[in-house]
């Protein structure tokens, strides 16, 4: 262990030697000749006493500028005195930190007194609490001072309505007196960020607000902060009452499991999982680095916070006295306490000397060999190698004992996160910034700020202590999982949206902590698929479905006695879960694209059937018995059994009335159709099912939503446009009376092959495709539907074939069946059929992934890396560049067939 040696026996002589090594000490000596005279003539203790007297006297001065000058000069004298006592070994480390803290106490009290006097206010009801090292009388040589300011609104300023505003002004003046840099320097840099929720609260916090905060969302790391709390300035009685009110928060007689787990998880996050290189570093951070001061402090504080509620004698503010108390409580072995106490004294001495060099709040041993040599000499070493070696041994000793803390108790001790992951306190931990950067996060501070806000209960999932404990346990593996996606920024943003949307969160967080694979799965899904992310954000309960072994659960059996709205909600709950599972399995390569299309379609068919039955029952309840039979037909992708995530439903409703009820049938079936559309598309508390498109019915928007079979027959044979007949090639019966459905399909097939002469059908199709190209151009290069050679072209080729071949047996709703039939009939050559079959499988695979991940997004620049990889995998390509090239070749081949069968996209003009 490092052995700090005095530079000389007398304080003055040691200080003079220190001036040769530390530029700040040399400058201080020149700026304060009177202080140097006292040091040489009366010694270090006399100078320190004089500095203290001057600080206390400053509080009695009338003019604030005079107060500021007096405090700054007294601070310089105190710095000279303390450095002299330290470098001569006249005082031990606890005495040195005590002198530094005593001066901070006096300066703070003087500053507050001057600020109150300026506004002619008494200190009744307003006070300042010292926290951190200041609270423990453990300030370092160039320390900032951590404090929090409070006021009792019923007492301060005699309970005036403007008490909050006055308190803020007083505290701001107090801070200015202490930290504003003038020609005489500054007194202390001050930090009020350890107050309750500093991003949302004013400089002076109402005691009522503070008590509510700590009772409701106070965190375990804040409890550890308040171990060291003590009154430093202002109304002592009010401060004592406030501190007494916080004892139940800080010191709990019975720590529940989640509180202990949270403390252990904080320790795990703070524990730097560093390798040999860090402990062998010749320029370490003696405070924050592995084997540093903070590890000793945390070793003590974690055990204080767990056991101090039942043992009053463990509640000491000071680190070394608390170590002794832990030995007395049989919580720490004497030999371990001796090692840590000795290392603590050594590291604090080194810390002081680092700061004496330039009066900077730093804890880093200089990397520059010349500066490190001067530091070694300030510590009494002429041999730099010996200094480096002994400091390393000291840190290794601390690190060994620190790593043994809670050994074997941490569930995630082997987390893949290498390095600090600290989200406690108010400053961004340097090690955590480095760790997050190494994990690929481009803005680590943003990540830290978000997680800190979650810990402060600013999202419903963490408004309970258990929720905050679960979050702490989850964080290391969660951040590593985000890194594994290759795009951690996107993953974190989408996880934030999901997490902040949780209404409660305990169940979800517990599930993620208990199921590590589920956490990885969730993070990957969020990173690749914003569409699924939105589903999860709205309905986090869907995560439970991933743990179910039976993903193809049977649909609900509708209770015919239940109300229509209840039936709608039942189907929505089931459909939401099934849709999420299909999308999830597709995204994670557990379901081929072709099977996904069938799964989406079967799901929609089932929902249509269930809701149509419910709509028929509801219509009969309101308008009397059903006056005939009805059939629901599917068109478009639903008809072709090619649905994707988010597809709408192209429907047609046909009815055949009983002969004696023809007059009232139109009204009844119109009401039935309206209820079916509502049942499928209306938004309820459980969400919606599908968007429904009825524009392909006879006469489009101008026609009735339900059409009689006779009217359907007449329209398709006499009035249908070519484009309507093309759409009709995709007709498929999905719900209702089977016999009526067969009649509907037969009428459609006959109309398709007899409705238009082949040359007219071809000319109309060419004109339609050219108009579509002009009026609805592709949204981007990856518009798989509308691009030249995309899915629309493929459909046009087949539909024109069905319209012009004159054979009803060739009319097929499914593309693979249509290709096979048209090939057998000679409309397509074998090569053309193979090209179209391959193109359909290729484009369908891409569209299935694209739609489940990003909806209708068609710009590949916006595809995440994970999505590009998943698209490549779906198309069996080794990488996205290869996929992009193959995509171009496939579209080119389809485009050439379209030009041959139909014509070019642009007219000659």
Tab-separated table of C-alpha atoms in Angstrom, residues 263-591:
chain	number	residue	atom	x	y	z
A	263	UNK	CA	-29.361	-1.391	-3.749
A	264	UNK	CA	-27.538	-4.464	-5.006
A	265	UNK	CA	-28.319	-3.521	-8.594
A	266	UNK	CA	-27.021	0.012	-7.990
A	267	UNK	CA	-23.839	-1.543	-6.658
A	268	UNK	CA	-23.648	-3.766	-9.714
A	269	UNK	CA	-24.127	-0.822	-12.060
A	270	UNK	CA	-21.473	1.208	-10.280
A	271	UNK	CA	-19.069	-1.708	-10.198
A	272	UNK	CA	-16.727	-1.214	-13.137
A	273	UNK	CA	-16.248	-4.605	-14.711
A	274	UNK	CA	-12.832	-3.525	-15.838
A	275	UNK	CA	-9.985	-5.772	-16.796
A	276	UNK	CA	-6.303	-5.701	-15.926
A	277	UNK	CA	-5.628	-2.652	-18.033
A	278	UNK	CA	-7.690	-0.370	-15.811
A	279	UNK	CA	-6.105	-1.511	-12.558
A	280	UNK	CA	-2.657	-1.227	-14.135
A	281	UNK	CA	-3.332	2.247	-15.499
A	282	UNK	CA	-0.653	4.665	-14.294
A	283	UNK	CA	-3.053	7.610	-14.628
A	284	UNK	CA	-6.209	6.394	-12.878
A	285	UNK	CA	-9.133	8.310	-11.453
A	286	UNK	CA	-8.525	7.822	-7.735
A	287	UNK	CA	-12.128	8.673	-6.939
A	288	UNK	CA	-14.281	7.108	-9.648
A	289	UNK	CA	-12.026	4.469	-11.145
A	290	UNK	CA	-11.763	0.820	-10.090
A	291	UNK	CA	-10.209	0.526	-6.660
A	292	UNK	CA	-10.984	4.193	-6.004
A	293	UNK	CA	-12.475	6.235	-3.183
A	294	UNK	CA	-16.045	5.769	-4.315
A	295	UNK	CA	-15.796	2.003	-4.058
A	296	UNK	CA	-14.825	2.328	-0.390
A	297	UNK	CA	-17.661	4.785	0.250
A	298	UNK	CA	-20.149	2.557	-1.512
A	299	UNK	CA	-18.896	-0.497	0.357
A	300	UNK	CA	-19.914	1.296	3.532
A	301	UNK	CA	-23.107	3.009	2.370
A	302	UNK	CA	-24.821	-0.025	0.870
A	303	UNK	CA	-24.520	-1.899	4.132
A	304	UNK	CA	-25.549	1.137	6.144
A	305	UNK	CA	-28.699	1.540	4.070
A	306	UNK	CA	-29.658	-2.120	4.445
A	307	UNK	CA	-28.865	-2.555	8.158
A	308	UNK	CA	-29.041	0.978	9.538
A	309	UNK	CA	-32.814	0.908	9.983
A	310	UNK	CA	-32.434	-1.686	12.736
A	311	UNK	CA	-29.110	-0.475	14.152
A	312	UNK	CA	-28.869	3.194	15.106
A	313	UNK	CA	-25.124	2.980	15.654
A	314	UNK	CA	-24.607	2.303	11.914
A	315	UNK	CA	-26.000	5.717	10.956
A	316	UNK	CA	-22.758	7.692	11.171
A	317	UNK	CA	-22.039	10.185	8.378
A	318	UNK	CA	-18.279	9.614	8.289
A	319	UNK	CA	-16.835	6.803	6.196
A	320	UNK	CA	-14.094	5.580	8.559
A	321	UNK	CA	-16.261	5.678	11.681
A	322	UNK	CA	-18.956	3.801	9.773
A	323	UNK	CA	-16.416	1.131	8.827
A	324	UNK	CA	-15.660	0.645	12.509
A	325	UNK	CA	-19.372	0.388	13.243
A	326	UNK	CA	-19.799	-2.314	10.588
A	327	UNK	CA	-17.018	-4.287	12.271
A	328	UNK	CA	-18.854	-3.936	15.590
A	329	UNK	CA	-22.028	-5.212	13.873
A	330	UNK	CA	-20.106	-8.255	12.596
A	331	UNK	CA	-20.900	-7.164	9.043
A	332	UNK	CA	-17.248	-6.596	8.054
A	333	UNK	CA	-14.135	-8.422	9.184
A	334	UNK	CA	-11.581	-6.333	11.085
A	335	UNK	CA	-8.833	-7.109	8.563
A	336	UNK	CA	-11.017	-5.917	5.671
A	337	UNK	CA	-11.916	-2.726	7.533
A	338	UNK	CA	-8.239	-2.087	8.293
A	339	UNK	CA	-7.309	-2.554	4.619
A	340	UNK	CA	-10.052	-0.244	3.405
A	341	UNK	CA	-9.418	2.416	6.058
A	342	UNK	CA	-5.710	2.500	5.217
A	343	UNK	CA	-6.443	2.680	1.478
A	344	UNK	CA	-9.022	5.419	2.068
A	345	UNK	CA	-6.465	7.622	3.858
A	346	UNK	CA	-3.883	7.043	1.123
A	347	UNK	CA	-6.259	7.792	-1.740
A	348	UNK	CA	-7.635	10.922	-0.065
A	349	UNK	CA	-4.065	12.219	0.445
A	350	UNK	CA	-3.278	11.589	-3.230
A	351	UNK	CA	-6.550	13.269	-4.219
A	352	UNK	CA	-5.635	16.394	-2.210
A	353	UNK	CA	-2.226	16.613	-3.829
A	354	UNK	CA	-3.654	16.215	-7.336
A	355	UNK	CA	-5.887	19.190	-6.636
A	356	UNK	CA	-3.149	21.276	-5.024
A	357	UNK	CA	-1.329	21.357	-8.349
A	358	UNK	CA	-3.874	23.593	-10.111
A	359	UNK	CA	-6.872	23.946	-7.738
A	360	UNK	CA	-9.012	21.930	-10.127
A	361	UNK	CA	-11.831	19.607	-9.101
A	362	UNK	CA	-10.170	16.568	-10.646
A	363	UNK	CA	-9.261	13.157	-9.329
A	364	UNK	CA	-7.101	12.025	-12.230
A	365	UNK	CA	-3.468	11.160	-11.726
A	366	UNK	CA	-1.651	13.012	-14.561
A	367	UNK	CA	-0.823	10.903	-17.594
A	368	UNK	CA	2.056	13.246	-18.450
A	369	UNK	CA	5.186	11.773	-16.869
A	370	UNK	CA	6.596	15.159	-15.828
A	371	UNK	CA	3.402	16.173	-14.035
A	372	UNK	CA	3.048	12.730	-12.477
A	373	UNK	CA	6.638	12.981	-11.220
A	374	UNK	CA	5.757	16.246	-9.463
A	375	UNK	CA	2.697	14.571	-7.951
A	376	UNK	CA	4.840	11.680	-6.718
A	377	UNK	CA	7.218	14.137	-5.067
A	378	UNK	CA	4.275	15.936	-3.425
A	379	UNK	CA	3.452	12.527	-1.946
A	380	UNK	CA	7.049	12.179	-0.697
A	381	UNK	CA	8.343	9.869	-3.486
A	382	UNK	CA	11.526	10.523	-5.449
A	383	UNK	CA	11.060	7.297	-7.420
A	384	UNK	CA	8.135	7.567	-9.866
A	385	UNK	CA	8.051	3.822	-10.545
A	386	UNK	CA	7.731	3.107	-6.833
A	387	UNK	CA	4.869	5.626	-6.572
A	388	UNK	CA	3.048	4.086	-9.557
A	389	UNK	CA	3.538	0.567	-8.244
A	390	UNK	CA	2.355	1.297	-4.702
A	391	UNK	CA	-0.664	3.277	-5.886
A	392	UNK	CA	-1.618	0.364	-8.123
A	393	UNK	CA	-1.287	-2.078	-5.211
A	394	UNK	CA	-3.530	0.137	-3.095
A	395	UNK	CA	-6.237	0.218	-5.762
A	396	UNK	CA	-6.021	-3.529	-6.328
A	397	UNK	CA	-6.561	-4.096	-2.611
A	398	UNK	CA	-9.694	-1.922	-2.618
A	399	UNK	CA	-10.985	-3.538	-5.799
A	400	UNK	CA	-10.639	-7.038	-4.352
A	401	UNK	CA	-12.656	-6.232	-1.246
A	402	UNK	CA	-15.211	-4.241	-3.223
A	403	UNK	CA	-15.840	-7.088	-5.640
A	404	UNK	CA	-16.517	-9.407	-2.714
A	405	UNK	CA	-19.422	-7.228	-1.597
A	406	UNK	CA	-22.686	-9.161	-2.134
A	407	UNK	CA	-20.640	-11.938	-3.767
A	408	UNK	CA	-22.886	-14.698	-5.079
A	409	UNK	CA	-26.103	-12.755	-4.471
A	410	UNK	CA	-26.489	-10.958	-7.776
A	411	UNK	CA	-28.590	-12.550	-10.415
A	412	UNK	CA	-26.981	-10.569	-13.220
A	413	UNK	CA	-23.385	-10.543	-12.071
A	414	UNK	CA	-22.349	-11.992	-15.422
A	415	UNK	CA	-24.123	-9.346	-17.473
A	416	UNK	CA	-22.465	-8.775	-20.788
A	417	UNK	CA	-22.080	-5.061	-20.021
A	418	UNK	CA	-18.403	-4.308	-19.617
A	419	UNK	CA	-17.810	-1.072	-17.735
A	420	UNK	CA	-19.766	1.355	-15.573
A	421	UNK	CA	-23.516	1.653	-15.908
A	422	UNK	CA	-24.389	4.280	-13.310
A	423	UNK	CA	-27.661	6.200	-13.440
A	424	UNK	CA	-27.688	7.495	-9.873
A	425	UNK	CA	-26.824	10.997	-8.760
A	426	UNK	CA	-27.026	14.112	-10.895
A	427	UNK	CA	-23.792	14.171	-12.879
A	428	UNK	CA	-23.181	11.981	-15.899
A	429	UNK	CA	-20.757	9.341	-14.677
A	430	UNK	CA	-17.660	9.461	-16.952
A	431	UNK	CA	-17.322	5.695	-16.937
A	432	UNK	CA	-20.978	5.302	-17.931
A	433	UNK	CA	-20.577	7.766	-20.786
A	434	UNK	CA	-17.655	5.678	-22.005
A	435	UNK	CA	-19.538	2.392	-21.605
A	436	UNK	CA	-22.600	3.654	-23.478
A	437	UNK	CA	-20.393	5.017	-26.255
A	438	UNK	CA	-18.665	1.642	-26.533
A	439	UNK	CA	-22.111	0.009	-26.800
A	440	UNK	CA	-22.821	2.207	-29.818
A	441	UNK	CA	-25.054	4.940	-28.375
A	442	UNK	CA	-24.344	8.216	-30.168
A	443	UNK	CA	-25.664	10.439	-27.365
A	444	UNK	CA	-24.983	8.736	-24.021
A	445	UNK	CA	-26.084	11.801	-22.038
A	446	UNK	CA	-29.557	11.544	-23.541
A	447	UNK	CA	-29.771	7.892	-22.518
A	448	UNK	CA	-28.654	8.727	-18.968
A	449	UNK	CA	-31.126	11.617	-18.692
A	450	UNK	CA	-34.026	9.425	-19.847
A	451	UNK	CA	-33.194	6.631	-17.433
A	452	UNK	CA	-32.778	9.103	-14.572
A	453	UNK	CA	-36.216	10.537	-15.326
A	454	UNK	CA	-37.675	7.007	-15.204
A	455	UNK	CA	-35.990	6.467	-11.842
A	456	UNK	CA	-37.625	9.663	-10.595
A	457	UNK	CA	-41.041	8.159	-11.227
A	458	UNK	CA	-41.838	10.275	-14.286
A	459	UNK	CA	-43.431	7.336	-16.063
A	460	UNK	CA	-46.238	5.175	-14.630
A	461	UNK	CA	-44.133	1.996	-14.626
A	462	UNK	CA	-41.693	3.431	-12.063
A	463	UNK	CA	-43.990	5.289	-9.705
A	464	UNK	CA	-43.591	2.512	-7.176
A	465	UNK	CA	-40.397	1.442	-5.459
A	466	UNK	CA	-40.761	-2.056	-6.832
A	467	UNK	CA	-41.030	-0.708	-10.364
A	468	UNK	CA	-37.845	1.303	-9.903
A	469	UNK	CA	-36.064	-1.723	-8.463
A	470	UNK	CA	-37.120	-3.884	-11.408
A	471	UNK	CA	-35.918	-1.234	-13.835
A	472	UNK	CA	-32.527	-1.107	-12.132
A	473	UNK	CA	-32.208	-4.880	-12.367
A	474	UNK	CA	-33.163	-4.803	-16.045
A	475	UNK	CA	-30.923	-1.992	-17.277
A	476	UNK	CA	-27.549	-3.714	-17.893
A	477	UNK	CA	-28.907	-6.524	-20.044
A	478	UNK	CA	-31.388	-4.204	-21.734
A	479	UNK	CA	-28.651	-1.826	-22.902
A	480	UNK	CA	-26.493	-4.716	-24.092
A	481	UNK	CA	-29.464	-6.135	-26.019
A	482	UNK	CA	-29.901	-2.748	-27.678
A	483	UNK	CA	-26.240	-2.737	-28.641
A	484	UNK	CA	-26.612	-6.174	-30.246
A	485	UNK	CA	-29.241	-4.843	-32.657
A	486	UNK	CA	-26.559	-2.754	-34.358
A	487	UNK	CA	-28.679	0.370	-33.932
A	488	UNK	CA	-28.934	1.052	-30.213
A	489	UNK	CA	-30.175	4.619	-30.667
A	490	UNK	CA	-33.242	3.434	-32.573
A	491	UNK	CA	-33.772	0.581	-30.130
A	492	UNK	CA	-33.582	2.932	-27.141
A	493	UNK	CA	-35.958	5.473	-28.685
A	494	UNK	CA	-38.554	2.815	-29.414
A	495	UNK	CA	-38.101	1.119	-26.053
A	496	UNK	CA	-38.673	4.526	-24.450
A	497	UNK	CA	-41.947	4.920	-26.333
A	498	UNK	CA	-42.977	1.415	-25.276
A	499	UNK	CA	-41.848	1.817	-21.666
A	500	UNK	CA	-43.346	5.270	-21.148
A	501	UNK	CA	-46.643	4.008	-22.546
A	502	UNK	CA	-47.008	1.305	-19.897
A	503	UNK	CA	-49.905	2.175	-17.628
A	504	UNK	CA	-48.482	0.289	-14.660
A	505	UNK	CA	-45.570	-1.848	-15.708
A	506	UNK	CA	-44.814	-4.069	-12.706
A	507	UNK	CA	-46.096	-7.177	-14.468
A	508	UNK	CA	-44.261	-6.367	-17.696
A	509	UNK	CA	-40.992	-5.486	-15.949
A	510	UNK	CA	-41.195	-8.609	-13.768
A	511	UNK	CA	-41.711	-10.725	-16.866
A	512	UNK	CA	-38.708	-9.154	-18.628
A	513	UNK	CA	-36.485	-9.643	-15.563
A	514	UNK	CA	-37.592	-13.270	-15.238
A	515	UNK	CA	-37.281	-14.039	-18.969
A	516	UNK	CA	-33.953	-12.755	-20.384
A	517	UNK	CA	-34.710	-14.224	-23.823
A	518	UNK	CA	-37.963	-12.280	-23.893
A	519	UNK	CA	-36.035	-9.071	-23.202
A	520	UNK	CA	-33.707	-9.723	-26.150
A	521	UNK	CA	-36.705	-10.559	-28.298
A	522	UNK	CA	-38.531	-7.378	-27.310
A	523	UNK	CA	-35.555	-5.092	-27.928
A	524	UNK	CA	-34.874	-6.663	-31.351
A	525	UNK	CA	-38.518	-6.340	-32.342
A	526	UNK	CA	-38.620	-2.696	-31.300
A	527	UNK	CA	-35.411	-1.935	-33.216
A	528	UNK	CA	-36.489	-3.548	-36.493
A	529	UNK	CA	-40.230	-2.947	-36.575
A	530	UNK	CA	-41.702	0.403	-35.532
A	531	UNK	CA	-45.126	-0.865	-36.536
A	532	UNK	CA	-44.973	-3.699	-34.014
A	533	UNK	CA	-43.439	-1.244	-31.550
A	534	UNK	CA	-46.563	0.888	-31.771
A	535	UNK	CA	-48.745	-2.178	-31.199
A	536	UNK	CA	-46.745	-3.068	-28.093
A	537	UNK	CA	-46.784	0.506	-26.824
A	538	UNK	CA	-50.578	0.506	-27.034
A	539	UNK	CA	-50.977	-3.034	-25.684
A	540	UNK	CA	-47.957	-4.200	-23.662
A	541	UNK	CA	-49.981	-7.195	-22.499
A	542	UNK	CA	-49.289	-8.694	-25.921
A	543	UNK	CA	-45.834	-9.624	-24.619
A	544	UNK	CA	-47.450	-12.378	-22.575
A	545	UNK	CA	-48.559	-14.011	-25.795
A	546	UNK	CA	-44.915	-14.628	-26.714
A	547	UNK	CA	-44.605	-16.963	-23.742
A	548	UNK	CA	-47.571	-19.043	-24.878
A	549	UNK	CA	-46.695	-22.351	-26.513
A	550	UNK	CA	-49.918	-22.353	-28.538
A	551	UNK	CA	-49.686	-19.369	-30.835
A	552	UNK	CA	-52.490	-20.626	-33.088
A	553	UNK	CA	-55.115	-20.438	-30.368
A	554	UNK	CA	-58.696	-21.088	-31.495
A	555	UNK	CA	-60.916	-18.025	-32.051
A	556	UNK	CA	-63.408	-17.038	-29.385
A	557	UNK	CA	-66.876	-18.555	-29.420
A	558	UNK	CA	-69.276	-15.649	-29.474
A	559	UNK	CA	-71.921	-15.604	-26.798
A	560	UNK	CA	-75.135	-15.104	-28.723
A	561	UNK	CA	-76.682	-13.586	-25.636
A	562	UNK	CA	-73.957	-10.959	-25.286
A	563	UNK	CA	-74.431	-7.424	-26.551
A	564	UNK	CA	-73.037	-6.472	-29.971
A	565	UNK	CA	-70.333	-4.180	-28.515
A	566	UNK	CA	-69.162	-6.920	-26.157
A	567	UNK	CA	-68.828	-9.331	-29.066
A	568	UNK	CA	-66.823	-6.712	-30.981
A	569	UNK	CA	-64.429	-6.350	-28.022
A	570	UNK	CA	-64.018	-10.119	-27.642
A	571	UNK	CA	-62.981	-10.507	-31.275
A	572	UNK	CA	-60.673	-7.489	-31.101
A	573	UNK	CA	-58.805	-8.856	-28.095
A	574	UNK	CA	-58.269	-12.174	-29.829
A	575	UNK	CA	-57.351	-10.607	-33.185
A	576	UNK	CA	-54.854	-8.164	-31.657
A	577	UNK	CA	-52.961	-11.000	-30.017
A	578	UNK	CA	-53.040	-13.218	-33.128
A	579	UNK	CA	-51.955	-10.342	-35.388
A	580	UNK	CA	-49.055	-9.481	-33.112
A	581	UNK	CA	-47.925	-13.103	-32.954
A	582	UNK	CA	-48.073	-13.551	-36.731
A	583	UNK	CA	-46.054	-10.356	-37.201
A	584	UNK	CA	-43.572	-11.356	-34.530
A	585	UNK	CA	-43.052	-14.858	-35.925
A	586	UNK	CA	-42.649	-13.459	-39.423
A	587	UNK	CA	-40.150	-10.858	-38.264
A	588	UNK	CA	-38.058	-13.422	-36.399
A	589	UNK	CA	-37.993	-15.964	-39.265
A	590	UNK	CA	-40.309	-18.389	-37.471
A	591	UNK	CA	-42.911	-18.114	-40.211
